[in-house]
Amino acid sequence: MGVDGPFHDTVLRCPVCGASFSRRGNSLVCTGPKSHCYDMARSGYVHFAQRRPGGDSPEAVRARTVFLEAGYYERAAEELVKIVSSFRPSGTLLDAGCGEGYYTNRFARTGRYRVFGTDLSKPAVDHAARAAKREENGAFYFVSSLFGMPVADRSCDVVTSVFAQCAEGEFCRVLKDDGILVVAGAGEDHLLGLRQALYDTVSKSGEREDRPRAMRCLADGKIRYEITVRQEHIPSLFHMTPYYWKTSLRDAEKLQGLKELKTAVEFDYAVYGKGSF
Ligand SMILES: C[S@@+](CC[C@H](N)C(=O)[O-])C[C@H]1O[C@@H](n2cnc3c(N)ncnc32)[C@H](O)[C@@H]1O
Ligand SMILES: [Zn+2]
């Protein structure tokens, strides 16, 4: 689906005055009295963030791209699409904290959703938008904080949050009353093999603190399988995890001698309805 369609009217909102948009050439111009104008980048995304740039750095984005494009999480992505489809087979889907659009573009490829992806990292969104343009899958990307998205109230059927922060209040605001939120993140055994290679003692990861509290959990489960990471992808995998920032140089060096890395991939997922939120 192209960006020309009427859906800008129904989904995107001017972050300054809250008015809807119309498209003028390569810009989105709000219909409010001040006609706030946002240019579309060459790759097709729009930069809405008001404050200084944030989110993942170009290096982190590159590392994640290398690893994801090698296909290790393909099975998990397929499963996620199946899970979402079983609850909402079509509709408007917003991927909040979409990174390079690995999962977002998956949803767009099905041809059954009007897909929007947002992230605070400009290089990540640029990468996502380029891929969408190349594939002509119709996904529309924009840079914004997921804690204040330029998205209309009650405009989305599905919000997905994959390995990203969960902004329950904001997600509920943009979801239709019968909309669903699908959250996926690291399970207890996620990348256990990597942690065992790095550390002498491996502790279990604790429960995430930003889990939705007021929404109604409709289903939850695990996507779990084993992968063997080839030597050339081990540094990228390490770089895209939180361990990259927490590991001593001495421990990090342990990865250098590995020919391959066998590890579990374990995504915990949960599907939420708005309930009485
Ligand atoms: C671990 S990555 C996950 C990206 C993608 N969902 C994936 O799984 O490949 C987390 C993402 O959240 C983004 N992020 C961090 N803080 C954010 C915020 N306040 N608003 C929007 N995105 C944010 C980062 O830029 C990064 O792309
Ligand atoms: Zn405006």
GROMACS .gro file of C-alpha atoms and ligand atoms in nm:
model
  305
    1MET     CA    1   0.000   0.000   0.000
    2GLY     CA    2   0.146   0.338  -0.099
    3VAL     CA    3   0.166   0.647   0.118
    4ASP     CA    4  -0.082   0.833  -0.099
    5GLY     CA    5  -0.387   0.655   0.028
    6PRO     CA    6  -0.635   0.804   0.270
    7PHE     CA    7  -0.485   0.623   0.564
    8HIS     CA    8  -0.271   0.917   0.668
    9ASP     CA    9  -0.599   1.084   0.759
   10THR     CA   10  -0.706   0.799   0.978
   11VAL     CA   11  -0.378   0.704   1.147
   12LEU     CA   12  -0.110   0.973   1.152
   13ARG     CA   13  -0.153   1.292   1.355
   14CYS     CA   14   0.059   1.606   1.364
   15PRO     CA   15   0.282   1.579   1.673
   16VAL     CA   16   0.254   1.957   1.730
   17CYS     CA   17  -0.119   2.026   1.697
   18GLY     CA   18  -0.281   1.684   1.660
   19ALA     CA   19  -0.441   1.759   1.319
   20SER     CA   20  -0.456   1.500   1.040
   21PHE     CA   21  -0.226   1.517   0.738
   22SER     CA   22  -0.256   1.555   0.367
   23ARG     CA   23   0.025   1.483   0.127
   24ARG     CA   24   0.182   1.764  -0.076
   25GLY     CA   25   0.455   1.636  -0.306
   26ASN     CA   26   0.715   1.474  -0.085
   27SER     CA   27   0.582   1.626   0.236
   28LEU     CA   28   0.306   1.561   0.482
   29VAL     CA   29   0.133   1.887   0.571
   30CYS     CA   30  -0.101   1.900   0.866
   31THR     CA   31  -0.451   2.033   0.818
   32GLY     CA   32  -0.426   2.248   1.133
   33PRO     CA   33  -0.416   2.633   1.113
   34LYS     CA   34  -0.032   2.637   1.115
   35SER     CA   35   0.014   2.377   0.837
   36HIS     CA   36   0.307   2.201   1.008
   37CYS     CA   37   0.515   2.036   0.741
   38TYR     CA   38   0.723   1.717   0.755
   39ASP     CA   39   0.939   1.614   0.462
   40MET     CA   40   0.967   1.256   0.354
   41ALA     CA   41   1.321   1.122   0.330
   42ARG     CA   42   1.440   0.969   0.004
   43SER     CA   43   1.373   0.623   0.144
   44GLY     CA   44   1.016   0.730   0.227
   45TYR     CA   45   1.011   0.767   0.605
   46VAL     CA   46   0.909   1.080   0.797
   47HIS     CA   47   1.099   1.220   1.094
   48PHE     CA   48   0.850   1.329   1.360
   49ALA     CA   49   1.067   1.320   1.672
   50GLN     CA   50   1.072   1.655   1.846
   51ARG     CA   51   1.378   1.611   2.058
   52ARG     CA   52   1.738   1.520   1.982
   53PRO     CA   53   1.806   1.190   1.810
   54GLY     CA   54   1.798   0.876   2.019
   55GLY     CA   55   1.745   0.505   1.998
   56ASP     CA   56   2.000   0.261   1.865
   57SER     CA   57   2.324   0.385   1.710
   58PRO     CA   58   2.423   0.312   1.348
   59GLU     CA   59   2.669   0.045   1.474
   60ALA     CA   60   2.401  -0.133   1.677
   61VAL     CA   61   2.165  -0.116   1.379
   62ARG     CA   62   2.432  -0.262   1.149
   63ALA     CA   63   2.506  -0.547   1.389
   64ARG     CA   64   2.139  -0.638   1.423
   65THR     CA   65   2.090  -0.618   1.048
   66VAL     CA   66   2.379  -0.857   0.980
   67PHE     CA   67   2.249  -1.109   1.231
   68LEU     CA   68   1.882  -1.086   1.137
   69GLU     CA   69   1.949  -1.101   0.764
   70ALA     CA   70   2.146  -1.422   0.819
   71GLY     CA   71   1.806  -1.577   0.900
   72TYR     CA   72   1.854  -1.703   1.257
   73TYR     CA   73   1.524  -1.548   1.374
   74GLU     CA   74   1.326  -1.629   1.061
   75ARG     CA   75   1.135  -1.906   1.230
   76ALA     CA   76   1.045  -1.679   1.521
   77ALA     CA   77   0.927  -1.410   1.278
   78GLU     CA   78   0.706  -1.661   1.095
   79GLU     CA   79   0.560  -1.777   1.425
   80LEU     CA   80   0.487  -1.420   1.531
   81VAL     CA   81   0.301  -1.352   1.206
   82LYS     CA   82   0.096  -1.669   1.264
   83ILE     CA   83   0.014  -1.571   1.622
   84VAL     CA   84  -0.097  -1.219   1.526
   85SER     CA   85  -0.293  -1.352   1.226
   86SER     CA   86  -0.480  -1.598   1.444
   87PHE     CA   87  -0.616  -1.306   1.649
   88ARG     CA   88  -0.640  -1.039   1.377
   89PRO     CA   89  -0.598  -1.168   1.021
   90SER     CA   90  -0.603  -0.815   0.874
   91GLY     CA   91  -0.627  -0.447   0.970
   92THR     CA   92  -0.400  -0.160   1.069
   93LEU     CA   93  -0.084  -0.277   1.242
   94LEU     CA   94   0.168  -0.054   1.416
   95ASP     CA   95   0.509  -0.196   1.511
   96ALA     CA   96   0.633   0.022   1.799
   97GLY     CA   97   1.012   0.013   1.841
   98CYS     CA   98   1.041  -0.154   1.501
   99GLY     CA   99   1.419  -0.122   1.463
  100GLU     CA  100   1.523  -0.212   1.107
  101GLY     CA  101   1.176  -0.340   1.030
  102TYR     CA  102   1.269  -0.708   1.028
  103TYR     CA  103   0.935  -0.813   1.177
  104THR     CA  104   0.742  -0.510   1.044
  105ASN     CA  105   0.823  -0.588   0.682
  106ARG     CA  106   0.723  -0.949   0.746
  107PHE     CA  107   0.375  -0.833   0.836
  108ALA     CA  108   0.364  -0.603   0.533
  109ARG     CA  109   0.464  -0.889   0.300
  110THR     CA  110   0.150  -1.080   0.390
  111GLY     CA  111  -0.047  -0.809   0.208
  112ARG     CA  112  -0.318  -0.831   0.474
  113TYR     CA  113  -0.224  -0.539   0.698
  114ARG     CA  114  -0.181  -0.163   0.658
  115VAL     CA  115   0.156  -0.153   0.828
  116PHE     CA  116   0.323   0.131   1.015
  117GLY     CA  117   0.658   0.106   1.189
  118THR     CA  118   0.810   0.355   1.429
  119ASP     CA  119   1.139   0.381   1.614
  120LEU     CA  120   1.346   0.656   1.770
  121SER     CA  121   1.657   0.554   1.577
  122LYS     CA  122   1.684   0.732   1.243
  123PRO     CA  123   1.933   0.485   1.091
  124ALA     CA  124   1.707   0.193   1.190
  125VAL     CA  125   1.398   0.355   1.038
  126ASP     CA  126   1.589   0.451   0.724
  127HIS     CA  127   1.697   0.089   0.681
  128ALA     CA  128   1.341  -0.034   0.736
  129ALA     CA  129   1.198   0.214   0.487
  130ARG     CA  130   1.456   0.126   0.221
  131ALA     CA  131   1.368  -0.242   0.252
  132ALA     CA  132   0.995  -0.163   0.230
  133LYS     CA  133   1.054   0.047  -0.082
  134ARG     CA  134   1.267  -0.223  -0.243
  135GLU     CA  135   1.002  -0.485  -0.174
  136GLU     CA  136   0.716  -0.246  -0.251
  137ASN     CA  137   0.539  -0.394   0.048
  138GLY     CA  138   0.364  -0.065   0.137
  139ALA     CA  139   0.484  -0.037   0.499
  140PHE     CA  140   0.515   0.323   0.613
  141TYR     CA  141   0.785   0.420   0.863
  142PHE     CA  142   0.836   0.720   1.085
  143VAL     CA  143   1.080   0.832   1.353
  144SER     CA  144   0.916   0.903   1.686
  145SER     CA  145   0.932   0.804   2.050
  146LEU     CA  146   0.698   0.522   2.133
  147PHE     CA  147   0.605   0.714   2.448
  148GLY     CA  148   0.440   0.988   2.237
  149MET     CA  149   0.350   0.861   1.893
  150PRO     CA  150   0.198   1.085   1.623
  151VAL     CA  151  -0.085   0.837   1.587
  152ALA     CA  152  -0.458   0.896   1.626
  153ASP     CA  153  -0.655   0.761   1.922
  154ARG     CA  154  -0.827   0.426   1.853
  155SER     CA  155  -0.680   0.391   1.503
  156CYS     CA  156  -0.495   0.057   1.519
  157ASP     CA  157  -0.616  -0.302   1.523
  158VAL     CA  158  -0.278  -0.438   1.628
  159VAL     CA  159   0.024  -0.291   1.806
  160THR     CA  160   0.334  -0.510   1.812
  161SER     CA  161   0.626  -0.458   2.048
  162VAL     CA  162   0.917  -0.691   1.974
  163PHE     CA  163   1.225  -0.669   2.197
  164ALA     CA  164   1.132  -0.307   2.259
  165GLN     CA  165   1.006  -0.102   2.552
  166CYS     CA  166   0.641  -0.142   2.631
  167ALA     CA  167   0.444   0.184   2.666
  168GLU     CA  168   0.115   0.039   2.783
  169GLY     CA  169  -0.074   0.369   2.819
  170GLU     CA  170   0.031   0.495   2.475
  171PHE     CA  171  -0.041   0.159   2.310
  172CYS     CA  172  -0.390   0.155   2.463
  173ARG     CA  173  -0.454   0.508   2.341
  174VAL     CA  174  -0.383   0.418   1.976
  175LEU     CA  175  -0.560   0.079   1.983
  176LYS     CA  176  -0.922   0.046   1.878
  177ASP     CA  177  -1.144  -0.081   2.159
  178ASP     CA  178  -1.120  -0.435   2.021
  179GLY     CA  179  -0.753  -0.397   1.924
  180ILE     CA  180  -0.475  -0.622   2.047
  181LEU     CA  181  -0.122  -0.566   2.171
  182VAL     CA  182   0.133  -0.838   2.097
  183VAL     CA  183   0.449  -0.820   2.305
  184ALA     CA  184   0.750  -1.042   2.240
  185GLY     CA  185   1.081  -1.042   2.424
  186ALA     CA  186   1.357  -1.257   2.564
  187GLY     CA  187   1.249  -1.573   2.744
  188GLU     CA  188   1.443  -1.718   3.034
  189ASP     CA  189   1.661  -1.936   2.809
  190HIS     CA  190   1.700  -1.686   2.527
  191LEU     CA  191   2.060  -1.699   2.401
  192LEU     CA  192   2.157  -1.917   2.694
  193GLY     CA  193   2.449  -2.058   2.490
  194LEU     CA  194   2.588  -1.707   2.443
  195ARG     CA  195   2.563  -1.633   2.814
  196GLN     CA  196   2.731  -1.966   2.898
  197ALA     CA  197   3.014  -1.886   2.658
  198LEU     CA  198   3.064  -1.543   2.821
  199TYR     CA  199   3.020  -1.601   3.191
  200ASP     CA  200   3.132  -1.859   3.449
  201THR     CA  201   2.795  -1.843   3.626
  202VAL     CA  202   2.478  -1.778   3.434
  203SER     CA  203   2.185  -1.631   3.624
  204LYS     CA  204   1.826  -1.655   3.507
  205SER     CA  205   1.687  -1.340   3.352
  206GLY     CA  206   1.425  -1.179   3.575
  207GLU     CA  207   1.071  -1.091   3.479
  208ARG     CA  208   1.048  -0.774   3.270
  209GLU     CA  209   0.929  -0.472   3.462
  210ASP     CA  210   0.735  -0.296   3.185
  211ARG     CA  211   0.490  -0.582   3.129
  212PRO     CA  212   0.137  -0.449   3.064
  213ARG     CA  213  -0.049  -0.434   3.395
  214ALA     CA  214  -0.397  -0.304   3.317
  215MET     CA  215  -0.459  -0.480   2.986
  216ARG     CA  216  -0.622  -0.823   2.969
  217CYS     CA  217  -0.389  -1.110   2.874
  218LEU     CA  218  -0.562  -1.321   2.607
  219ALA     CA  219  -0.283  -1.569   2.542
  220ASP     CA  220   0.084  -1.622   2.609
  221GLY     CA  221   0.353  -1.872   2.525
  222LYS     CA  222   0.704  -1.935   2.401
  223ILE     CA  223   0.864  -1.963   2.063
  224ARG     CA  224   1.167  -2.182   2.120
  225TYR     CA  225   1.425  -2.355   1.903
  226GLU     CA  226   1.800  -2.414   1.878
  227ILE     CA  227   2.038  -2.236   1.642
  228THR     CA  228   2.403  -2.275   1.553
  229VAL     CA  229   2.552  -1.932   1.494
  230ARG     CA  230   2.836  -1.930   1.243
  231GLN     CA  231   3.167  -1.780   1.354
  232GLU     CA  232   3.131  -1.469   1.137
  233HIS     CA  233   2.794  -1.382   1.293
  234ILE     CA  234   2.893  -1.422   1.660
  235PRO     CA  235   3.022  -1.062   1.702
  236SER     CA  236   2.699  -0.922   1.550
  237LEU     CA  237   2.485  -1.135   1.779
  238PHE     CA  238   2.687  -1.020   2.081
  239HIS     CA  239   2.660  -0.655   1.975
  240MET     CA  240   2.281  -0.666   1.946
  241THR     CA  241   2.230  -0.800   2.299
  242PRO     CA  242   2.232  -0.608   2.629
  243TYR     CA  243   2.533  -0.824   2.730
  244TYR     CA  244   2.749  -0.621   2.492
  245TRP     CA  245   2.726  -0.327   2.733
  246LYS     CA  246   2.758  -0.528   3.054
  247THR     CA  247   3.042  -0.769   2.979
  248SER     CA  248   3.405  -0.718   3.081
  249LEU     CA  249   3.664  -0.716   2.805
  250ARG     CA  250   3.811  -1.036   2.950
  251ASP     CA  251   3.479  -1.220   2.923
  252ALA     CA  252   3.403  -1.075   2.579
  253GLU     CA  253   3.735  -1.210   2.450
  254LYS     CA  254   3.612  -1.565   2.520
  255LEU     CA  255   3.395  -1.538   2.208
  256GLN     CA  256   3.694  -1.488   1.983
  257GLY     CA  257   3.807  -1.851   2.002
  258LEU     CA  258   3.468  -1.999   1.908
  259LYS     CA  259   3.422  -2.168   1.571
  260GLU     CA  260   3.043  -2.166   1.617
  261LEU     CA  261   2.794  -2.102   1.893
  262LYS     CA  262   2.504  -2.332   1.972
  263THR     CA  263   2.226  -2.165   2.163
  264ALA     CA  264   1.857  -2.165   2.237
  265VAL     CA  265   1.640  -1.893   2.090
  266GLU     CA  266   1.346  -1.835   2.320
  267PHE     CA  267   1.091  -1.560   2.263
  268ASP     CA  268   0.824  -1.513   2.530
  269TYR     CA  269   0.513  -1.363   2.376
  270ALA     CA  270   0.182  -1.241   2.511
  271VAL     CA  271  -0.132  -1.111   2.344
  272TYR     CA  272  -0.335  -0.846   2.528
  273GLY     CA  273  -0.676  -0.694   2.474
  274LYS     CA  274  -0.757  -0.344   2.596
  275GLY     CA  275  -1.000  -0.477   2.853
  276SER     CA  276  -1.128  -0.195   3.072
  277PHE     CA  277  -0.819   0.022   3.019
  278LIG     C1  278   1.627  -0.431   2.078
  278LIG     S1  279   1.574  -0.321   1.953
  278LIG     C2  280   1.443  -0.413   1.877
  278LIG     C3  281   1.414  -0.369   1.738
  278LIG     C4  282   1.316  -0.458   1.660
  278LIG     N1  283   1.183  -0.460   1.720
  278LIG     C5  284   1.372  -0.597   1.650
  278LIG     O1  285   1.336  -0.682   1.735
  278LIG     O2  286   1.452  -0.623   1.560
  278LIG     C6  287   1.494  -0.194   2.044
  278LIG     C7  288   1.456  -0.075   1.958
  278LIG     O3  289   1.389   0.021   2.039
  278LIG     C8  290   1.427   0.150   1.994
  278LIG     N2  291   1.398   0.248   2.098
  278LIG     C9  292   1.461   0.269   2.216
  278LIG     N3  293   1.397   0.366   2.286
  278LIG    C10  294   1.292   0.406   2.210
  278LIG    C11  295   1.188   0.503   2.227
  278LIG     N4  296   1.179   0.578   2.337
  278LIG     N5  297   1.097   0.517   2.129
  278LIG    C12  298   1.101   0.442   2.016
  278LIG     N6  299   1.197   0.348   1.995
  278LIG    C13  300   1.290   0.331   2.091
  278LIG    C14  301   1.574   0.136   1.958
  278LIG     O4  302   1.616   0.237   1.869
  278LIG    C15  303   1.575  -0.004   1.895
  278LIG     O5  304   1.559   0.001   1.756
  279ZN      ZN  305   0.006   2.064   1.300
   0.00000   0.00000   0.00000
